[in-house]
PDB file of C-alpha atoms in Angstrom:
ATOM      1  CA  UNK A 389      67.027   0.558   4.191  1.00  0.00           C
ATOM      2  CA  UNK A 390      64.244  -1.841   3.541  1.00  0.00           C
ATOM      3  CA  UNK A 391      62.105   0.029   6.095  1.00  0.00           C
ATOM      4  CA  UNK A 392      62.859   3.354   4.348  1.00  0.00           C
ATOM      5  CA  UNK A 393      61.749   2.190   0.960  1.00  0.00           C
ATOM      6  CA  UNK A 394      58.483   0.712   2.464  1.00  0.00           C
ATOM      7  CA  UNK A 395      57.768   3.840   4.193  1.00  0.00           C
ATOM      8  CA  UNK A 396      58.351   5.932   0.956  1.00  0.00           C
ATOM      9  CA  UNK A 397      56.110   3.462  -0.974  1.00  0.00           C
ATOM     10  CA  UNK A 398      53.371   3.963   1.675  1.00  0.00           C
ATOM     11  CA  UNK A 399      53.596   7.558   1.569  1.00  0.00           C
ATOM     12  CA  UNK A 400      53.354   7.647  -2.391  1.00  0.00           C
ATOM     13  CA  UNK A 401      50.536   5.498  -2.260  1.00  0.00           C
ATOM     14  CA  UNK A 402      48.791   7.750   0.265  1.00  0.00           C
ATOM     15  CA  UNK A 403      49.428  10.804  -1.531  1.00  0.00           C
ATOM     16  CA  UNK A 404      48.388   9.749  -5.269  1.00  0.00           C
ATOM     17  CA  UNK A 405      45.539   7.041  -4.397  1.00  0.00           C
ATOM     18  CA  UNK A 406      42.916   9.640  -4.707  1.00  0.00           C
ATOM     19  CA  UNK A 407      44.009  11.137  -7.880  1.00  0.00           C
ATOM     20  CA  UNK A 408      44.531   7.665  -9.311  1.00  0.00           C
ATOM     21  CA  UNK A 409      40.940   6.612  -8.363  1.00  0.00           C
ATOM     22  CA  UNK A 410      39.322   9.818  -9.849  1.00  0.00           C
ATOM     23  CA  UNK A 411      41.151   9.670 -13.381  1.00  0.00           C
ATOM     24  CA  UNK A 412      39.227   9.412 -16.465  1.00  0.00           C
ATOM     25  CA  UNK A 413      38.636   5.836 -18.069  1.00  0.00           C
ATOM     26  CA  UNK A 414      40.722   7.170 -20.867  1.00  0.00           C
ATOM     27  CA  UNK A 415      43.520   9.557 -20.834  1.00  0.00           C
ATOM     28  CA  UNK A 416      45.399  11.456 -23.210  1.00  0.00           C
ATOM     29  CA  UNK A 417      48.572  10.345 -24.627  1.00  0.00           C
ATOM     30  CA  UNK A 418      50.482  12.823 -22.325  1.00  0.00           C
ATOM     31  CA  UNK A 419      48.343  12.197 -19.224  1.00  0.00           C
ATOM     32  CA  UNK A 420      48.976   8.132 -19.832  1.00  0.00           C
ATOM     33  CA  UNK A 421      52.855   9.010 -20.148  1.00  0.00           C
ATOM     34  CA  UNK A 422      52.747  11.019 -16.956  1.00  0.00           C
ATOM     35  CA  UNK A 423      50.689   8.276 -15.129  1.00  0.00           C
ATOM     36  CA  UNK A 424      53.089   5.695 -16.050  1.00  0.00           C
ATOM     37  CA  UNK A 425      56.216   7.511 -15.272  1.00  0.00           C
ATOM     38  CA  UNK A 426      54.999   9.450 -12.008  1.00  0.00           C
ATOM     39  CA  UNK A 427      57.227   9.495  -8.877  1.00  0.00           C
ATOM     40  CA  UNK A 428      57.334   5.758  -7.326  1.00  0.00           C
ATOM     41  CA  UNK A 429      56.395   4.319 -10.865  1.00  0.00           C
ATOM     42  CA  UNK A 430      58.933   1.569 -10.335  1.00  0.00           C
ATOM     43  CA  UNK A 431      56.682   0.215  -7.598  1.00  0.00           C
ATOM     44  CA  UNK A 432      53.234   1.372  -8.965  1.00  0.00           C
ATOM     45  CA  UNK A 433      54.153  -0.628 -12.036  1.00  0.00           C
ATOM     46  CA  UNK A 434      54.494  -3.852 -10.518  1.00  0.00           C
ATOM     47  CA  UNK A 435      50.909  -4.568 -10.880  1.00  0.00           C
ATOM     48  CA  UNK A 436      50.315  -5.314 -14.338  1.00  0.00           C
ATOM     49  CA  UNK A 437      46.479  -4.611 -14.349  1.00  0.00           C
ATOM     50  CA  UNK A 438      47.169  -1.254 -12.861  1.00  0.00           C
ATOM     51  CA  UNK A 439      49.551  -0.426 -15.727  1.00  0.00           C
ATOM     52  CA  UNK A 440      46.877  -1.324 -18.175  1.00  0.00           C
ATOM     53  CA  UNK A 441      44.130   0.095 -16.397  1.00  0.00           C
ATOM     54  CA  UNK A 442      42.098  -3.083 -16.767  1.00  0.00           C
ATOM     55  CA  UNK A 443      40.023  -5.639 -14.316  1.00  0.00           C
ATOM     56  CA  UNK A 444      41.585  -8.527 -13.071  1.00  0.00           C
ATOM     57  CA  UNK A 445      38.681 -10.623 -14.098  1.00  0.00           C
ATOM     58  CA  UNK A 446      38.990  -9.249 -17.856  1.00  0.00           C
ATOM     59  CA  UNK A 447      39.062 -12.007 -20.624  1.00  0.00           C
ATOM     60  CA  UNK A 448      41.828 -12.335 -22.858  1.00  0.00           C
ATOM     61  CA  UNK A 449      40.171 -10.573 -25.775  1.00  0.00           C
ATOM     62  CA  UNK A 450      39.514  -7.589 -23.452  1.00  0.00           C
ATOM     63  CA  UNK A 451      43.168  -7.642 -22.212  1.00  0.00           C
ATOM     64  CA  UNK A 452      44.539  -7.754 -26.126  1.00  0.00           C
ATOM     65  CA  UNK A 453      42.168  -4.774 -27.061  1.00  0.00           C
ATOM     66  CA  UNK A 454      43.176  -2.719 -24.085  1.00  0.00           C
ATOM     67  CA  UNK A 455      46.813  -3.302 -24.705  1.00  0.00           C
ATOM     68  CA  UNK A 456      46.473  -2.185 -28.254  1.00  0.00           C
ATOM     69  CA  UNK A 457      44.436   1.062 -27.366  1.00  0.00           C
ATOM     70  CA  UNK A 458      47.039   1.930 -24.435  1.00  0.00           C
ATOM     71  CA  UNK A 459      50.089   1.169 -26.550  1.00  0.00           C
ATOM     72  CA  UNK A 460      49.129   3.300 -29.510  1.00  0.00           C
ATOM     73  CA  UNK A 461      48.626   6.059 -27.138  1.00  0.00           C
ATOM     74  CA  UNK A 462      51.950   6.139 -25.535  1.00  0.00           C
ATOM     75  CA  UNK A 463      53.970   4.756 -28.646  1.00  0.00           C
ATOM     76  CA  UNK A 464      56.921   6.999 -29.401  1.00  0.00           C
ATOM     77  CA  UNK A 465      55.822   7.369 -33.074  1.00  0.00           C
ATOM     78  CA  UNK A 466      52.760   9.337 -31.643  1.00  0.00           C
ATOM     79  CA  UNK A 467      54.615  11.307 -29.278  1.00  0.00           C
ATOM     80  CA  UNK A 468      57.626  12.579 -31.058  1.00  0.00           C
ATOM     81  CA  UNK A 469      57.922  15.428 -29.146  1.00  0.00           C
ATOM     82  CA  UNK A 470      58.716  13.431 -25.911  1.00  0.00           C
ATOM     83  CA  UNK A 471      60.338  10.392 -27.476  1.00  0.00           C
ATOM     84  CA  UNK A 472      62.362   9.233 -24.410  1.00  0.00           C
ATOM     85  CA  UNK A 473      59.611   9.321 -21.712  1.00  0.00           C
ATOM     86  CA  UNK A 474      57.134   7.979 -24.361  1.00  0.00           C
ATOM     87  CA  UNK A 475      59.523   5.116 -24.842  1.00  0.00           C
ATOM     88  CA  UNK A 476      59.781   4.341 -21.254  1.00  0.00           C
ATOM     89  CA  UNK A 477      56.097   4.094 -20.991  1.00  0.00           C
ATOM     90  CA  UNK A 478      55.543   2.096 -23.862  1.00  0.00           C
ATOM     91  CA  UNK A 479      58.098  -0.443 -22.384  1.00  0.00           C
ATOM     92  CA  UNK A 480      56.179  -0.497 -19.029  1.00  0.00           C
ATOM     93  CA  UNK A 481      52.798  -1.151 -21.054  1.00  0.00           C
ATOM     94  CA  UNK A 482      54.443  -3.897 -23.068  1.00  0.00           C
ATOM     95  CA  UNK A 483      56.238  -5.446 -20.088  1.00  0.00           C
ATOM     96  CA  UNK A 484      52.780  -5.496 -18.334  1.00  0.00           C
ATOM     97  CA  UNK A 485      50.939  -7.103 -21.182  1.00  0.00           C
ATOM     98  CA  UNK A 486      53.703  -9.646 -21.898  1.00  0.00           C
ATOM     99  CA  UNK A 487      53.518 -10.546 -17.962  1.00  0.00           C
ATOM    100  CA  UNK A 488      49.708 -11.295 -18.266  1.00  0.00           C
ATOM    101  CA  UNK A 489      50.152 -13.475 -21.297  1.00  0.00           C
ATOM    102  CA  UNK A 490      52.075 -15.711 -19.152  1.00  0.00           C
ATOM    103  CA  UNK A 491      49.691 -17.836 -17.145  1.00  0.00           C
ATOM    104  CA  UNK A 492      51.895 -18.488 -14.508  1.00  0.00           C
ATOM    105  CA  UNK A 493      52.842 -14.945 -14.053  1.00  0.00           C
ATOM    106  CA  UNK A 494      49.403 -13.867 -14.338  1.00  0.00           C
ATOM    107  CA  UNK A 495      48.404 -16.222 -11.448  1.00  0.00           C
ATOM    108  CA  UNK A 496      51.028 -14.834  -9.162  1.00  0.00           C
ATOM    109  CA  UNK A 497      49.874 -11.243  -9.854  1.00  0.00           C
ATOM    110  CA  UNK A 498      46.195 -12.479  -9.227  1.00  0.00           C
ATOM    111  CA  UNK A 499      47.291 -13.820  -5.927  1.00  0.00           C
ATOM    112  CA  UNK A 500      48.778 -10.712  -4.683  1.00  0.00           C
ATOM    113  CA  UNK A 501      45.624  -8.903  -5.550  1.00  0.00           C
ATOM    114  CA  UNK A 502      43.373 -11.327  -3.931  1.00  0.00           C
ATOM    115  CA  UNK A 503      45.648 -11.459  -0.816  1.00  0.00           C
ATOM    116  CA  UNK A 504      45.297  -7.544  -0.741  1.00  0.00           C
ATOM    117  CA  UNK A 505      41.557  -7.822  -0.680  1.00  0.00           C
ATOM    118  CA  UNK A 506      41.501 -10.639   1.888  1.00  0.00           C
ATOM    119  CA  UNK A 507      43.787  -8.582   4.121  1.00  0.00           C
ATOM    120  CA  UNK A 508      41.325  -5.588   4.042  1.00  0.00           C
ATOM    121  CA  UNK A 509      38.259  -7.568   4.616  1.00  0.00           C
ATOM    122  CA  UNK A 510      40.221  -9.170   7.722  1.00  0.00           C
ATOM    123  CA  UNK A 511      40.935  -5.644   9.129  1.00  0.00           C
ATOM    124  CA  UNK A 512      37.581  -4.604   8.635  1.00  0.00           C
ATOM    125  CA  UNK A 513      36.326  -7.712  10.579  1.00  0.00           C
ATOM    126  CA  UNK A 514      38.611  -6.907  13.572  1.00  0.00           C
ATOM    127  CA  UNK A 515      37.547  -3.257  13.570  1.00  0.00           C
ATOM    128  CA  UNK A 516      33.939  -4.548  13.916  1.00  0.00           C
ATOM    129  CA  UNK A 517      34.855  -6.678  16.654  1.00  0.00           C
ATOM    130  CA  UNK A 518      36.935  -3.658  18.471  1.00  0.00           C
ATOM    131  CA  UNK A 519      33.882  -1.446  17.965  1.00  0.00           C
ATOM    132  CA  UNK A 520      31.435  -4.223  19.383  1.00  0.00           C
ATOM    133  CA  UNK A 521      33.554  -4.836  22.512  1.00  0.00           C
ATOM    134  CA  UNK A 522      33.672  -0.954  23.155  1.00  0.00           C
ATOM    135  CA  UNK A 523      29.751  -0.868  22.589  1.00  0.00           C
ATOM    136  CA  UNK A 524      30.245   1.556  19.668  1.00  0.00           C
ATOM    137  CA  UNK A 525      28.368   1.527  16.343  1.00  0.00           C
ATOM    138  CA  UNK A 526      29.888  -0.990  13.977  1.00  0.00           C
ATOM    139  CA  UNK A 527      30.146   1.362  11.248  1.00  0.00           C
ATOM    140  CA  UNK A 528      33.679   1.707   9.542  1.00  0.00           C
ATOM    141  CA  UNK A 529      35.036   3.669   6.822  1.00  0.00           C
ATOM    142  CA  UNK A 530      35.355   0.584   4.255  1.00  0.00           C
ATOM    143  CA  UNK A 531      31.625   0.403   4.360  1.00  0.00           C
ATOM    144  CA  UNK A 532      32.050   3.041   1.566  1.00  0.00           C
ATOM    145  CA  UNK A 533      32.691   1.067  -1.691  1.00  0.00           C
ATOM    146  CA  UNK A 534      35.217   3.703  -2.949  1.00  0.00           C
ATOM    147  CA  UNK A 535      37.163   3.905   0.551  1.00  0.00           C
ATOM    148  CA  UNK A 536      37.066  -0.177   0.277  1.00  0.00           C
ATOM    149  CA  UNK A 537      38.365  -0.014  -2.995  1.00  0.00           C
ATOM    150  CA  UNK A 538      41.204   2.665  -1.944  1.00  0.00           C
ATOM    151  CA  UNK A 539      42.144   0.286   1.025  1.00  0.00           C
ATOM    152  CA  UNK A 540      42.530  -2.680  -1.305  1.00  0.00           C
ATOM    153  CA  UNK A 541      44.437  -0.673  -3.918  1.00  0.00           C
ATOM    154  CA  UNK A 542      46.846   0.520  -1.233  1.00  0.00           C
ATOM    155  CA  UNK A 543      47.392  -2.990   0.353  1.00  0.00           C
ATOM    156  CA  UNK A 544      47.822  -4.577  -2.697  1.00  0.00           C
ATOM    157  CA  UNK A 545      50.614  -1.995  -4.008  1.00  0.00           C
ATOM    158  CA  UNK A 546      52.140  -2.657  -0.596  1.00  0.00           C
ATOM    159  CA  UNK A 547      52.159  -6.344  -1.133  1.00  0.00           C
ATOM    160  CA  UNK A 548      53.783  -5.880  -4.781  1.00  0.00           C
ATOM    161  CA  UNK A 549      56.349  -3.607  -3.306  1.00  0.00           C
ATOM    162  CA  UNK A 550      57.341  -6.049  -0.542  1.00  0.00           C
ATOM    163  CA  UNK A 551      57.533  -8.911  -2.868  1.00  0.00           C
ATOM    164  CA  UNK A 552      59.892  -6.538  -5.300  1.00  0.00           C
ATOM    165  CA  UNK A 553      62.016  -5.803  -2.505  1.00  0.00           C
ATOM    166  CA  UNK A 554      62.364  -9.449  -1.414  1.00  0.00           C
ATOM    167  CA  UNK A 555      63.198 -10.364  -4.812  1.00  0.00           C
ATOM    168  CA  UNK A 556      65.984  -7.863  -5.292  1.00  0.00           C
ATOM    169  CA  UNK A 557      67.419  -8.746  -2.049  1.00  0.00           C
ATOM    170  CA  UNK A 558      67.275 -12.636  -3.240  1.00  0.00           C
ATOM    171  CA  UNK A 559      68.902 -11.654  -6.328  1.00  0.00           C
ATOM    172  CA  UNK A 560      71.661  -9.728  -4.744  1.00  0.00           C
ATOM    173  CA  UNK A 561      72.296 -12.550  -2.336  1.00  0.00           C
ATOM    174  CA  UNK A 562      72.335 -14.983  -5.214  1.00  0.00           C
ATOM    175  CA  UNK A 563      74.808 -12.616  -7.279  1.00  0.00           C
ATOM    176  CA  UNK A 564      77.131 -12.397  -4.167  1.00  0.00           C
ATOM    177  CA  UNK A 565      77.242 -16.010  -3.638  1.00  0.00           C
ATOM    178  CA  UNK A 566      77.974 -16.748  -7.494  1.00  0.00           C
ATOM    179  CA  UNK A 567      80.595 -14.004  -7.389  1.00  0.00           C
ATOM    180  CA  UNK A 568      82.290 -15.695  -4.152  1.00  0.00           C
ATOM    181  CA  UNK A 569      81.995 -19.104  -5.868  1.00  0.00           C
ATOM    182  CA  UNK A 570      83.802 -17.923  -8.999  1.00  0.00           C
ATOM    183  CA  UNK A 571      86.465 -16.206  -6.854  1.00  0.00           C
ATOM    184  CA  UNK A 572      87.044 -19.415  -5.230  1.00  0.00           C
ATOM    185  CA  UNK A 573      87.071 -21.394  -8.361  1.00  0.00           C
ATOM    186  CA  UNK A 574      89.623 -19.009  -9.667  1.00  0.00           C
ATOM    187  CA  UNK A 575      91.994 -19.274  -6.490  1.00  0.00           C
ATOM    188  CA  UNK A 576      91.595 -22.884  -6.809  1.00  0.00           C
ATOM    189  CA  UNK A 577      92.639 -23.005 -10.422  1.00  0.00           C
ATOM    190  CA  UNK A 578      95.533 -20.717  -9.608  1.00  0.00           C
ATOM    191  CA  UNK A 579      96.854 -22.959  -7.058  1.00  0.00           C
ATOM    192  CA  UNK A 580      96.562 -25.996  -9.060  1.00  0.00           C
ATOM    193  CA  UNK A 581      98.694 -24.139 -11.885  1.00  0.00           C
ATOM    194  CA  UNK A 582     101.327 -23.131  -9.403  1.00  0.00           C
ATOM    195  CA  UNK A 583     101.346 -26.621  -7.962  1.00  0.00           C
ATOM    196  CA  UNK A 584     101.816 -28.173 -11.507  1.00  0.00           C
ATOM    197  CA  UNK A 585     104.684 -25.705 -12.329  1.00  0.00           C
ATOM    198  CA  UNK A 586     106.353 -26.465  -9.198  1.00  0.00           C
ATOM    199  CA  UNK A 587     106.023 -30.174 -10.050  1.00  0.00           C
ATOM    200  CA  UNK A 588     107.083 -29.572 -13.519  1.00  0.00           C
ATOM    201  CA  UNK A 589     110.139 -27.647 -12.373  1.00  0.00           C
ATOM    202  CA  UNK A 590     111.074 -30.366  -9.685  1.00  0.00           C
ATOM    203  CA  UNK A 591     110.889 -32.943 -12.378  1.00  0.00           C
ATOM    204  CA  UNK A 592     113.154 -31.073 -14.788  1.00  0.00           C
ATOM    205  CA  UNK A 593     115.688 -30.153 -12.328  1.00  0.00           C
ATOM    206  CA  UNK A 594     116.020 -33.699 -10.634  1.00  0.00           C
ATOM    207  CA  UNK A 595     118.667 -35.104 -12.724  1.00  0.00           C
ATOM    208  CA  UNK A 596     120.920 -31.863 -12.182  1.00  0.00           C
ATOM    209  CA  UNK A 597     120.372 -32.218  -8.387  1.00  0.00           C
ATOM    210  CA  UNK A 598     121.389 -35.866  -8.569  1.00  0.00           C
ATOM    211  CA  UNK A 599     124.326 -34.968 -10.506  1.00  0.00           C
ATOM    212  CA  UNK A 600     125.470 -32.137  -7.990  1.00  0.00           C
ATOM    213  CA  UNK A 601     125.077 -34.514  -4.962  1.00  0.00           C
ATOM    214  CA  UNK A 602     127.300 -37.126  -6.826  1.00  0.00           C
ATOM    215  CA  UNK A 603     129.832 -34.698  -7.731  1.00  0.00           C
ATOM    216  CA  UNK A 604     129.855 -33.431  -4.175  1.00  0.00           C
ATOM    217  CA  UNK A 605     130.018 -36.850  -2.790  1.00  0.00           C
ATOM    218  CA  UNK A 606     133.048 -37.655  -5.351  1.00  0.00           C
ATOM    219  CA  UNK A 607     134.868 -34.494  -4.207  1.00  0.00           C
ATOM    220  CA  UNK A 608     134.360 -35.475  -0.819  1.00  0.00           C
ATOM    221  CA  UNK A 609     135.902 -38.802  -1.035  1.00  0.00           C
ATOM    222  CA  UNK A 610     138.747 -37.342  -3.182  1.00  0.00           C
ATOM    223  CA  UNK A 611     139.682 -34.723  -0.507  1.00  0.00           C
ATOM    224  CA  UNK A 612     139.510 -37.695   2.141  1.00  0.00           C
ATOM    225  CA  UNK A 613     141.947 -39.591   0.599  1.00  0.00           C
ATOM    226  CA  UNK A 614     144.372 -36.614   0.073  1.00  0.00           C
ATOM    227  CA  UNK A 615     144.171 -35.641   3.521  1.00  0.00           C
ATOM    228  CA  UNK A 616     144.979 -39.338   4.340  1.00  0.00           C
ATOM    229  CA  UNK A 617     147.934 -39.331   2.495  1.00  0.00           C
ATOM    230  CA  UNK A 618     149.180 -36.189   4.082  1.00  0.00           C
ATOM    231  CA  UNK A 619     148.709 -37.681   7.784  1.00  0.00           C
ATOM    232  CA  UNK A 620     150.659 -41.079   6.710  1.00  0.00           C
ATOM    233  CA  UNK A 621     153.283 -41.435   9.410  1.00  0.00           C
ATOM    234  CA  UNK A 622     157.008 -41.211   8.320  1.00  0.00           C
ATOM    235  CA  UNK A 623     159.080 -44.565   8.290  1.00  0.00           C
ATOM    236  CA  UNK A 624     161.053 -45.120  11.159  1.00  0.00           C
ATOM    237  CA  UNK A 625     164.838 -46.038  10.495  1.00  0.00           C
ATOM    238  CA  UNK A 626     166.560 -48.753  12.704  1.00  0.00           C
ATOM    239  CA  UNK A 627     169.403 -47.789  14.450  1.00  0.00           C
ATOM    240  CA  UNK A 628     172.599 -49.773  13.879  1.00  0.00           C
ATOM    241  CA  UNK A 629     174.526 -51.179  16.830  1.00  0.00           C
ATOM    242  CA  UNK A 630     178.177 -50.929  16.848  1.00  0.00           C
TER     243      UNK A 630
END
């Protein structure tokens, strides 16, 4: 399942990356909504900088201005003819902005972006080594700035997607463990309740059991005496001599 998800994400990345790179810096409200809700948006929108269309090195003031401009474009009040989709788009923008306001979350996002760039740079070096070994020209397609940018973009999105998949798996595992722990807790509580009820019943009926045993013993002794009386031998009469 994880492999299928990764494959789907890669295919979506490859099919849309050219369109994304060619988009205008400012799109219309409808175009922005379409962009934020396009197929695979649940993974594309993991990158908050991509959602807001802002450079990772942008200042806080630039981030704030960009959020205001984009949130106005996709706000439901401005798109009353498409309230449901505009609401979802607005939520995606708002989520990305709030994430970047958190220093720790922003650092994590930047770490993913830097990791994607470092990976592409490493792959370029490996390609050059292989070309040199084969005695071929050292030119690679990533020498073109646009191609390099696209490669970094795709690798970055893959990393965001992989992290999200792992997060969901970890969340599902934790949920399963919490459920199992809760079930064990309920079972233990029920066992303890049954034990208390058994002990209570045992204490309440103890006097009755003791009395029953005493009556049983008493009846047994009485019956034994009666049996002995029946078995008492008759008196022997002495014969008189003439």
